[in-house]
Coordinates of C-alpha atoms in Angstrom, one line a residue:
M697 CA 115.0 90.6 79.1
E698 CA 118.2 92.6 79.0
I699 CA 117.4 95.1 81.7
N700 CA 120.6 97.1 81.3
Q701 CA 119.4 98.3 77.9
A702 CA 116.6 100.4 79.5
Q703 CA 116.8 103.9 80.9
F704 CA 117.1 104.2 84.7
L705 CA 114.9 106.9 86.3
N706 CA 113.8 107.9 89.7
Y707 CA 111.0 110.0 91.2
T708 CA 111.4 112.3 94.1
V709 CA 109.1 114.2 96.5
N710 CA 110.6 117.6 96.7
R711 CA 110.6 120.6 99.0
K712 CA 112.5 123.8 98.5
M713 CA 115.9 123.8 100.3
T714 CA 117.1 126.6 102.5
S715 CA 120.3 128.5 101.7
D716 CA 122.1 126.6 104.6
E717 CA 121.1 123.2 103.2
L718 CA 122.2 124.1 99.7
S719 CA 125.8 124.6 100.8
N720 CA 125.9 120.9 102.0
T721 CA 124.2 119.3 99.1
V722 CA 124.2 116.2 92.9
N723 CA 121.2 115.2 91.5
Y724 CA 120.4 111.7 92.7
V725 CA 119.6 110.4 89.2
S726 CA 121.5 107.5 87.7
V727 CA 121.2 107.1 83.9
A728 CA 122.3 104.0 82.0
E729 CA 122.6 103.9 78.2
N730 CA 119.3 105.2 76.8
A731 CA 118.3 102.3 74.5
P732 CA 114.8 100.8 74.6
V733 CA 114.0 97.4 75.8
S734 CA 113.4 95.0 72.9
L735 CA 109.7 95.0 72.1
N736 CA 109.6 93.3 68.8
S737 CA 107.6 90.2 70.0
A738 CA 104.3 88.6 69.2
P739 CA 101.7 89.6 71.7
I740 CA 100.5 87.2 74.4
E741 CA 96.8 86.1 74.2
N742 CA 94.6 89.1 74.8
E743 CA 97.7 91.3 75.1
I744 CA 99.2 93.9 72.8
S745 CA 102.9 94.5 72.7
V746 CA 103.9 98.1 73.3
A747 CA 106.0 97.8 70.2
S748 CA 102.8 97.2 68.2
V749 CA 101.5 100.4 68.0
G750 CA 62.2 115.4 105.8
S751 CA 60.9 112.7 107.2
T752 CA 57.4 112.7 109.0
V753 CA 57.2 112.2 112.8
S754 CA 55.6 108.9 113.9
D755 CA 53.0 108.7 116.7
E756 CA 55.5 106.6 118.7
A757 CA 58.2 109.3 118.3
L758 CA 55.8 112.1 119.3
E759 CA 54.6 110.1 122.4
K760 CA 58.2 109.4 123.4
L761 CA 59.2 113.0 123.2
Y762 CA 56.0 114.5 124.5
N763 CA 56.5 112.6 127.8
S764 CA 60.0 114.1 128.2
V765 CA 59.1 117.8 127.3
S766 CA 58.3 120.7 129.6
V767 CA 56.6 123.4 127.6
T768 CA 57.0 127.2 128.2
T769 CA 54.5 129.5 126.6
V770 CA 56.2 132.3 124.8
A771 CA 55.1 135.2 122.6
N772 CA 57.3 134.1 119.6
P773 CA 56.7 130.4 118.9
N774 CA 59.9 130.2 116.8
V775 CA 62.1 131.0 119.8
N776 CA 62.6 128.5 122.6
S777 CA 59.1 127.1 122.1
A778 CA 60.0 123.9 124.0
K779 CA 62.7 122.9 126.4
L780 CA 63.8 119.5 125.3
S781 CA 65.4 116.8 127.4
T782 CA 68.4 114.8 126.1
S783 CA 66.0 112.4 124.4
Y784 CA 65.8 114.8 121.5
R785 CA 69.2 113.5 120.4
S786 CA 67.6 110.4 119.0
F787 CA 65.9 112.4 116.3
S788 CA 67.1 114.2 113.2
P789 CA 67.1 118.1 113.1
A790 CA 64.1 118.0 110.7
E791 CA 62.2 115.7 113.1
I792 CA 63.0 117.9 116.1
M793 CA 61.7 121.0 114.4
Q794 CA 58.5 119.2 113.4
I795 CA 58.0 117.9 116.9
K796 CA 58.6 121.4 118.4
T797 CA 55.9 122.9 116.3
V798 CA 53.4 120.1 116.8
I799 CA 53.8 120.2 120.6
Y800 CA 53.6 124.0 120.7
N801 CA 50.3 123.8 118.7
L802 CA 48.9 121.1 121.1
H803 CA 49.6 123.3 124.2
N804 CA 48.8 126.8 122.8
G805 CA 46.1 126.2 120.2
G806 CA 46.0 128.0 116.9
E807 CA 47.9 127.3 113.7
T808 CA 51.1 125.4 113.7
P809 CA 53.9 127.9 113.4
T810 CA 56.0 127.9 110.2
P811 CA 59.3 126.2 110.9
D812 CA 62.6 128.0 110.3
P813 CA 63.7 126.8 106.8
T814 CA 67.2 126.2 108.2
P815 CA 66.7 125.2 111.9
D816 CA 69.7 124.5 114.1
P817 CA 68.4 122.7 117.2
T818 CA 71.9 122.2 118.6
P819 CA 73.5 124.5 121.1
T820 CA 75.8 127.1 119.7
N821 CA 78.8 126.5 122.0
S822 CA 80.8 124.6 119.5
F823 CA 83.5 125.4 116.9
V824 CA 81.9 122.6 114.8
S825 CA 78.8 123.5 112.9
S826 CA 77.1 120.1 113.0
F827 CA 77.4 119.0 116.6
V828 CA 78.4 120.2 120.1
D829 CA 79.5 117.1 122.0
V830 CA 80.0 113.3 121.6
D831 CA 76.3 112.5 121.8
T832 CA 75.3 114.8 119.0
M833 CA 78.5 113.9 117.1
F834 CA 77.3 110.2 117.0
D835 CA 73.8 111.4 116.0
Y836 CA 75.4 113.3 113.1
L837 CA 77.6 110.3 112.1
N838 CA 74.6 107.9 112.2
N839 CA 72.8 110.1 109.7
V840 CA 75.9 110.0 107.5
D841 CA 76.5 106.3 107.9
S842 CA 73.9 104.2 109.7
S843 CA 76.5 101.6 110.7
I844 CA 78.2 104.1 113.0
T845 CA 76.4 104.2 116.4
K846 CA 77.3 105.0 120.0
E847 CA 77.4 101.3 120.7
S848 CA 79.6 100.4 117.7
G849 CA 82.0 103.4 117.8
I850 CA 83.8 104.4 114.7
T851 CA 86.5 102.4 112.9
K852 CA 89.6 103.8 111.3
A853 CA 88.3 103.1 107.9
Q854 CA 85.1 105.0 108.6
L855 CA 87.1 107.9 110.1
V856 CA 89.4 108.0 107.1
T857 CA 86.3 108.1 104.8
L858 CA 85.0 111.1 106.7
T859 CA 88.3 113.0 106.3
Q860 CA 88.0 112.9 102.5
D861 CA 84.9 115.2 102.6
D862 CA 87.1 118.2 101.9
D863 CA 84.4 120.9 102.2
W864 CA 83.1 119.7 105.6
E865 CA 86.6 119.2 107.0
D866 CA 87.8 122.5 105.7
A867 CA 84.8 124.3 107.3
N868 CA 85.3 122.5 110.6
Y869 CA 89.0 122.7 111.4
D870 CA 89.7 119.2 110.0
F871 CA 87.8 117.7 112.9
F872 CA 87.7 114.1 111.9
G873 CA 91.3 114.3 110.5
S874 CA 92.4 115.5 114.0
L875 CA 90.8 112.4 115.6
N876 CA 92.5 110.1 113.1
R877 CA 95.8 112.0 113.6
I878 CA 95.8 110.9 117.3
F879 CA 94.0 107.6 116.7
D880 CA 96.7 105.5 118.4
V881 CA 96.5 107.5 121.6
L882 CA 92.7 107.6 121.7
D883 CA 92.3 103.9 121.0
V884 CA 93.1 102.8 124.5
D885 CA 91.9 99.2 124.2
D886 CA 93.8 98.9 120.8
D887 CA 90.8 97.4 119.0
A888 CA 91.2 99.6 115.8
S889 CA 88.0 101.4 116.7
L890 CA 87.2 104.6 118.7
S891 CA 84.4 104.0 121.2
Y892 CA 81.9 106.6 122.5
Q893 CA 83.7 106.6 125.8
E894 CA 87.2 106.9 124.3
I895 CA 86.2 109.9 122.3
K896 CA 84.3 111.5 125.3
D897 CA 87.4 111.0 127.5
F898 CA 89.3 113.1 125.0
I899 CA 86.7 115.7 124.2
G900 CA 85.0 116.1 127.5
E901 CA 81.4 117.2 128.0
E902 CA 81.3 119.5 124.9
L903 CA 83.6 120.8 122.2
G904 CA 83.3 124.4 123.2
A905 CA 83.4 127.5 121.0
N906 CA 87.1 128.0 121.2
F907 CA 89.0 125.9 118.7
N908 CA 92.4 127.0 120.2
D909 CA 91.8 124.8 123.3
Y910 CA 91.0 121.8 121.2
Y911 CA 93.9 122.5 118.9
D912 CA 96.3 122.5 121.8
K913 CA 94.8 119.2 123.1
V914 CA 95.2 117.5 119.8
N915 CA 98.8 118.7 119.5
S916 CA 99.6 117.4 123.0
Y917 CA 98.2 114.0 122.1
S918 CA 100.1 114.1 118.7
D919 CA 103.3 114.9 120.6
K920 CA 102.9 111.6 122.5
I921 CA 103.1 109.7 119.2
Q922 CA 106.1 111.8 118.1
D923 CA 107.9 111.2 121.4
E924 CA 107.6 107.5 121.0
Y925 CA 108.8 107.8 117.4
E926 CA 111.9 109.7 118.4
K927 CA 112.8 106.9 120.8
M928 CA 112.9 104.4 118.0
S929 CA 116.0 103.3 116.2
S930 CA 116.4 104.1 112.5
Q931 CA 115.3 100.5 111.6
E932 CA 112.3 100.7 113.9
K933 CA 111.2 104.1 112.4
L934 CA 111.2 102.5 108.9
E935 CA 109.2 99.6 110.2
F936 CA 106.8 102.0 112.0
A937 CA 106.3 104.0 108.8
I938 CA 105.5 100.8 106.8
D939 CA 103.0 99.7 109.4
K940 CA 101.3 103.2 109.4
A941 CA 101.3 103.3 105.6
R942 CA 99.6 99.8 105.5
E943 CA 97.0 101.0 108.0
Y944 CA 96.2 104.0 105.9
L945 CA 96.1 102.1 102.6
E946 CA 93.8 99.5 104.1
A947 CA 91.5 102.1 105.7
S948 CA 91.3 104.1 102.5
G949 CA 90.9 101.1 100.2
L950 CA 94.0 101.8 98.1
T951 CA 94.5 98.2 97.1
D952 CA 96.9 98.9 94.2
Q953 CA 99.3 100.6 96.7
L954 CA 98.9 97.7 99.1
D955 CA 99.8 95.3 96.4
A956 CA 102.9 97.4 95.5
L957 CA 103.9 97.5 99.2
D958 CA 103.6 93.7 99.6
R959 CA 105.5 93.2 96.3
L960 CA 108.4 95.4 97.4
L961 CA 108.5 93.7 100.8
D962 CA 109.0 90.4 99.0
Q963 CA 112.1 91.8 97.1
E964 CA 115.6 92.2 98.5
D965 CA 117.4 95.5 98.9
M966 CA 121.1 94.7 98.1
F967 CA 122.8 98.0 99.0
N968 CA 121.5 99.7 102.1
D969 CA 121.7 99.0 105.9
I970 CA 118.3 100.4 106.9
K971 CA 115.8 98.4 104.9
V972 CA 112.7 96.2 104.9
G973 CA 112.4 94.2 101.7
N974 CA 113.2 96.6 98.9
I975 CA 112.2 99.7 100.8
A976 CA 115.2 101.4 102.3
I977 CA 116.6 104.6 104.0
A978 CA 119.6 106.3 102.5
N979 CA 121.1 109.7 101.8
L980 CA 119.4 111.0 98.7
N981 CA 120.9 114.4 98.9
K982 CA 124.7 113.9 98.9
N983 CA 126.2 116.7 96.7
N984 CA 122.6 117.8 95.7
T985 CA 122.7 121.3 94.1
S986 CA 119.2 121.2 92.6
G987 CA 117.7 123.6 95.1
Y988 CA 115.2 121.0 96.3
T989 CA 115.5 118.3 98.9
N990 CA 114.8 114.8 97.6
L991 CA 112.6 113.3 100.3
G992 CA 112.0 110.0 98.5
A993 CA 112.6 108.1 95.3
Y994 CA 111.1 105.2 93.4
N995 CA 113.9 103.9 91.2
Y996 CA 113.1 101.7 88.2
Y997 CA 113.9 101.0 84.6
A998 CA 111.7 102.4 81.9
I999 CA 111.3 103.2 78.2
N1000 CA 111.3 107.0 78.3
N1001 CA 111.4 108.3 74.7
N1002 CA 107.6 108.3 74.1
P1003 CA 106.5 111.8 72.9
Y1004 CA 102.9 112.7 73.4
T1005 CA 100.6 115.8 73.1
T1006 CA 97.6 115.7 75.3
N1007 CA 94.1 116.8 74.4
D1008 CA 94.9 120.0 76.3
G1009 CA 97.9 120.8 74.1
E1010 CA 100.6 119.8 76.6
S1011 CA 103.6 118.1 75.2
G1012 CA 106.2 115.8 76.8
N1013 CA 107.2 112.2 77.2
Y1014 CA 105.3 109.4 79.0
K1015 CA 107.1 106.4 80.4
I1016 CA 106.6 102.6 80.1
W1017 CA 107.7 100.8 83.3
T1018 CA 109.8 97.7 82.9
Y1019 CA 111.6 96.6 86.1
D1020 CA 112.4 97.7 89.7
E1021 CA 114.4 94.9 91.5
D1022 CA 118.0 95.5 92.7
F1023 CA 120.8 93.8 90.8
V1024 CA 124.6 93.9 90.2
D1025 CA 125.8 94.4 86.6
D1026 CA 129.5 94.0 85.7
E1027 CA 129.2 96.7 83.0
D1028 CA 126.7 99.2 84.5
G1029 CA 127.6 98.7 88.2
N1030 CA 125.2 98.3 91.1
Q1031 CA 121.5 99.3 90.4
D1032 CA 119.7 100.2 93.6
L1033 CA 116.1 100.1 92.5
G1034 CA 112.8 100.0 94.5
I1035 CA 111.9 102.7 97.1
T1036 CA 114.4 104.8 99.0
L1037 CA 113.4 107.3 101.6
D1038 CA 115.8 110.1 102.5
I1039 CA 117.6 109.8 105.8
S1040 CA 116.6 113.3 106.9
L1041 CA 113.1 112.1 107.4
L1042 CA 114.2 110.1 110.4
D1043 CA 114.9 113.3 112.2
G1044 CA 111.5 114.9 111.3
S1045 CA 107.9 114.1 112.0
W1046 CA 106.6 110.5 111.8
Y1047 CA 103.8 111.6 109.4
D1048 CA 106.2 113.0 106.9
L1049 CA 108.0 109.7 106.6
V1050 CA 104.6 107.9 106.2
N1051 CA 103.4 110.5 103.7
T1052 CA 106.6 110.1 101.6
L1053 CA 106.2 106.4 101.6
V1054 CA 102.6 106.6 100.5
H1055 CA 103.6 108.9 97.7
E1056 CA 106.3 106.5 96.4
L1057 CA 104.1 103.5 96.7
T1058 CA 101.7 105.2 94.2
H1059 CA 104.6 105.3 91.7
A1060 CA 105.3 101.7 92.5
T1061 CA 101.8 100.7 91.4
A1062 CA 103.3 100.9 87.8
F1063 CA 103.8 97.1 87.8
K1064 CA 100.0 96.7 87.7
Y1065 CA 99.8 97.9 84.2
Y1066 CA 102.5 96.1 82.3
I1067 CA 103.4 92.5 81.6
Q1068 CA 107.0 91.3 81.4
T1069 CA 107.9 88.7 78.9
N1070 CA 111.2 87.4 77.7
D1071 CA 110.8 89.5 74.6
G1072 CA 109.7 92.8 76.1
V1073 CA 106.7 94.5 77.6
S1074 CA 103.0 93.9 76.8
I1075 CA 99.8 95.6 77.9
S1076 CA 96.8 93.5 78.8
R1077 CA 93.3 94.1 77.3
D1078 CA 92.1 94.4 80.9
V1079 CA 93.5 97.9 81.1
I1080 CA 90.7 99.2 78.9
D1081 CA 88.2 98.4 81.7
T1082 CA 90.6 99.6 84.4
L1083 CA 91.1 103.0 82.8
H1084 CA 87.4 103.4 82.0
D1085 CA 86.4 102.5 85.6
K1086 CA 88.9 105.2 86.9
G1087 CA 87.4 107.9 84.7
A1088 CA 90.6 108.2 82.7
L1089 CA 89.3 106.6 79.4
S1090 CA 86.2 108.4 78.1
D1091 CA 83.1 106.5 77.0
K1092 CA 83.8 107.3 73.4
D1093 CA 87.4 106.0 73.6
Y1094 CA 86.3 103.0 75.6
H1095 CA 83.8 101.9 72.9
F1096 CA 86.4 102.4 70.2
F1097 CA 88.4 99.5 71.7
V1098 CA 85.6 97.2 72.9
D1099 CA 82.9 97.5 70.3
D1100 CA 82.4 94.8 67.7
D1101 CA 84.0 92.2 69.9
Y1102 CA 87.2 94.3 70.4
E1103 CA 87.8 94.7 66.6
H1104 CA 90.2 97.6 66.9
W1105 CA 92.1 96.1 69.8
N1106 CA 92.5 92.8 68.0
N1107 CA 93.7 94.6 64.9
L1108 CA 96.6 96.1 66.8
S1109 CA 98.3 92.6 66.6
S1110 CA 98.0 92.6 62.8
S1111 CA 100.3 94.1 60.2
D1112 CA 97.6 96.4 59.0
V1113 CA 97.2 98.8 61.9
T1114 CA 95.4 102.0 60.9
D1115 CA 96.6 105.4 61.8
E1116 CA 93.6 105.9 64.1
E1117 CA 94.3 102.6 65.9
S1118 CA 97.9 103.5 66.4
K1119 CA 96.9 106.9 67.7
M1120 CA 94.4 105.4 70.2
F1121 CA 96.9 102.8 71.4
K1122 CA 99.4 105.6 72.1
R1123 CA 96.7 107.4 74.1
L1124 CA 96.1 104.2 76.1
Q1125 CA 99.8 104.1 77.0
Y1126 CA 99.8 107.7 78.0
L1127 CA 96.8 107.2 80.3
L1128 CA 98.4 104.2 81.9
Y1129 CA 101.5 106.3 82.8
E1130 CA 99.2 108.9 84.4
Q1131 CA 97.9 106.3 86.9
W1132 CA 101.4 106.1 88.6
G1133 CA 103.0 109.4 87.5
E1134 CA 103.6 112.5 89.6
Y1135 CA 100.0 113.9 89.4
A1136 CA 98.6 110.7 90.8
A1137 CA 101.2 110.4 93.5
Y1138 CA 100.8 114.0 94.8
Q1139 CA 97.0 113.6 94.9
V1140 CA 97.3 110.5 97.0
D1141 CA 99.7 112.2 99.4
A1142 CA 97.3 115.1 99.6
D1143 CA 94.5 112.7 100.6
Y1144 CA 96.8 111.2 103.2
N1145 CA 97.5 114.7 104.6
D1146 CA 93.7 115.2 104.7
S1147 CA 93.4 112.0 106.8
I1148 CA 95.5 113.5 109.6
G1149 CA 94.3 117.1 109.3
Q1150 CA 97.7 118.3 108.2
D1151 CA 96.6 121.5 106.6
V1152 CA 95.5 122.6 110.1
Y1153 CA 98.1 121.0 112.2
Y1154 CA 101.4 121.3 110.2
R1155 CA 104.4 122.7 112.0
D1156 CA 107.6 124.4 110.9
G1157 CA 109.8 122.0 109.0
D1158 CA 106.9 119.8 107.8
N1159 CA 106.6 119.0 104.1
T1160 CA 103.5 121.1 103.3
T1161 CA 103.4 120.7 99.5
T1162 CA 99.9 119.2 99.6
A1163 CA 98.8 120.3 103.1
V1164 CA 96.2 122.7 101.7
D1165 CA 92.4 122.9 101.7
G1166 CA 90.7 120.6 99.2
K1167 CA 89.7 123.4 96.8
N1168 CA 93.4 124.4 96.5
E1169 CA 94.9 120.9 96.1
K1170 CA 94.6 120.8 92.3
Q1171 CA 96.3 124.1 91.7
S1172 CA 99.0 123.5 94.4
I1173 CA 99.9 120.2 92.9
D1174 CA 100.0 121.5 89.4
D1175 CA 102.1 124.5 90.4
H1176 CA 104.6 122.4 92.4
I1177 CA 105.1 119.8 89.6
K1178 CA 105.6 122.4 86.9
A1179 CA 108.1 124.2 89.1
S1180 CA 110.1 121.2 90.2
Y1181 CA 109.8 118.5 87.5
E1182 CA 110.9 118.7 84.0
N1183 CA 108.5 117.8 81.2
E1184 CA 106.0 115.9 83.4
L1185 CA 103.0 115.3 81.3
P1186 CA 99.8 116.3 83.1
P1187 CA 96.6 114.3 82.8
D1188 CA 94.0 115.7 80.4
Y1189 CA 91.0 114.3 82.4
K1190 CA 89.7 114.9 85.9
W1191 CA 92.6 113.5 88.0
W1192 CA 92.0 115.4 91.2
S1193 CA 89.9 114.1 94.1
Y1194 CA 88.2 117.3 95.1
A1195 CA 84.6 117.2 94.0

């Protein structure tokens, strides 16, 4: 394939530049001749060329708790009706309320008092609504995920999953995100899991009602990671960011991004000094007068002149990925493709470098959706299932392609393609682009920010584009893209992760 016939593009993660920065900063966009890659080839088998168109309380539980309870007779049975020992923590809140009322009835006679419809058996000295200390925290976690116990501790993957419950995290000061933010410091035995004791050593006997104290403690631990980061060489910082990105991608199950990472690491960067594989650090903002700082770029060749109007009436061009490996061309000059992260990130916070890399790796998943041949680019029939599984392709559109033994899909290879088939195949290409375009990349970096509690713990100078509460992520991403990217087609299906 003649790569130099395609259009060269790059994506960036932007933040608004200050007036001082503007004075020191040309758009970092290299454009070759805008001619499409040749696509006039016969499709591969099963591929279509782009050119072709309350539980009850058991007797055992009652006996266990009865033996550890001292009862106080009170006028109001709904208030302090029993003083419970720490053994109550082995039961759910619903069980505890039932046990309280049964025991009160046993000792005082009369009818069993009506339970509070929303009982809260935990002490109130906590800024977290669901638990007050490490013991009750693990009780809560065990109810959420039975594989999490005081004996097993909690793994990074389990912790990251908890950080994606936006409503709970936003209501509780990103509590689990804060633990994950300082995971490396808390994990003293370096076994990729936080034990009961490791968390207790950090939290103490109880959380306390004052979040400010906890906030200061988290920041002091976070500073330890930042201090170590600042001692690293530029090369070591890049390697650190790659390791951290891999940890996050593995923990969150982002296998496409992991594949993109491994693929780029197997390539060679031909033009930069600070690099690992085809992921490099360079100055992306030399002579930049755009008003935004380019924090990162995924550079690749693509076919760009593909106009489309979404079901929501938005118009623009979608892109078809073709190639992203560095090469030297006698006519077009050097082509530095792959991922490049801006050198300014080396002087910032470690998590901004990781976040930018995670964002760019989402763009780099493009290779998953297209097949390179000597004659052009093809799309596999498998993408129909992929898009449907992701919720991008509706049931109606899915059945259009797969019904009657893929009749419409197979007809795309014929010389008698109908207007409807051509239209639907164009939609398929648009939906493929949305899986690795800006909306997808910003949602993934918003989820990464959630995983480290960034909307609570961000500091001056941090990139805060997606460091917002879950309910505000969709609007913040949409506003940012429309303000700083030209003609970026938005998805016309539910692309955001907030439930």
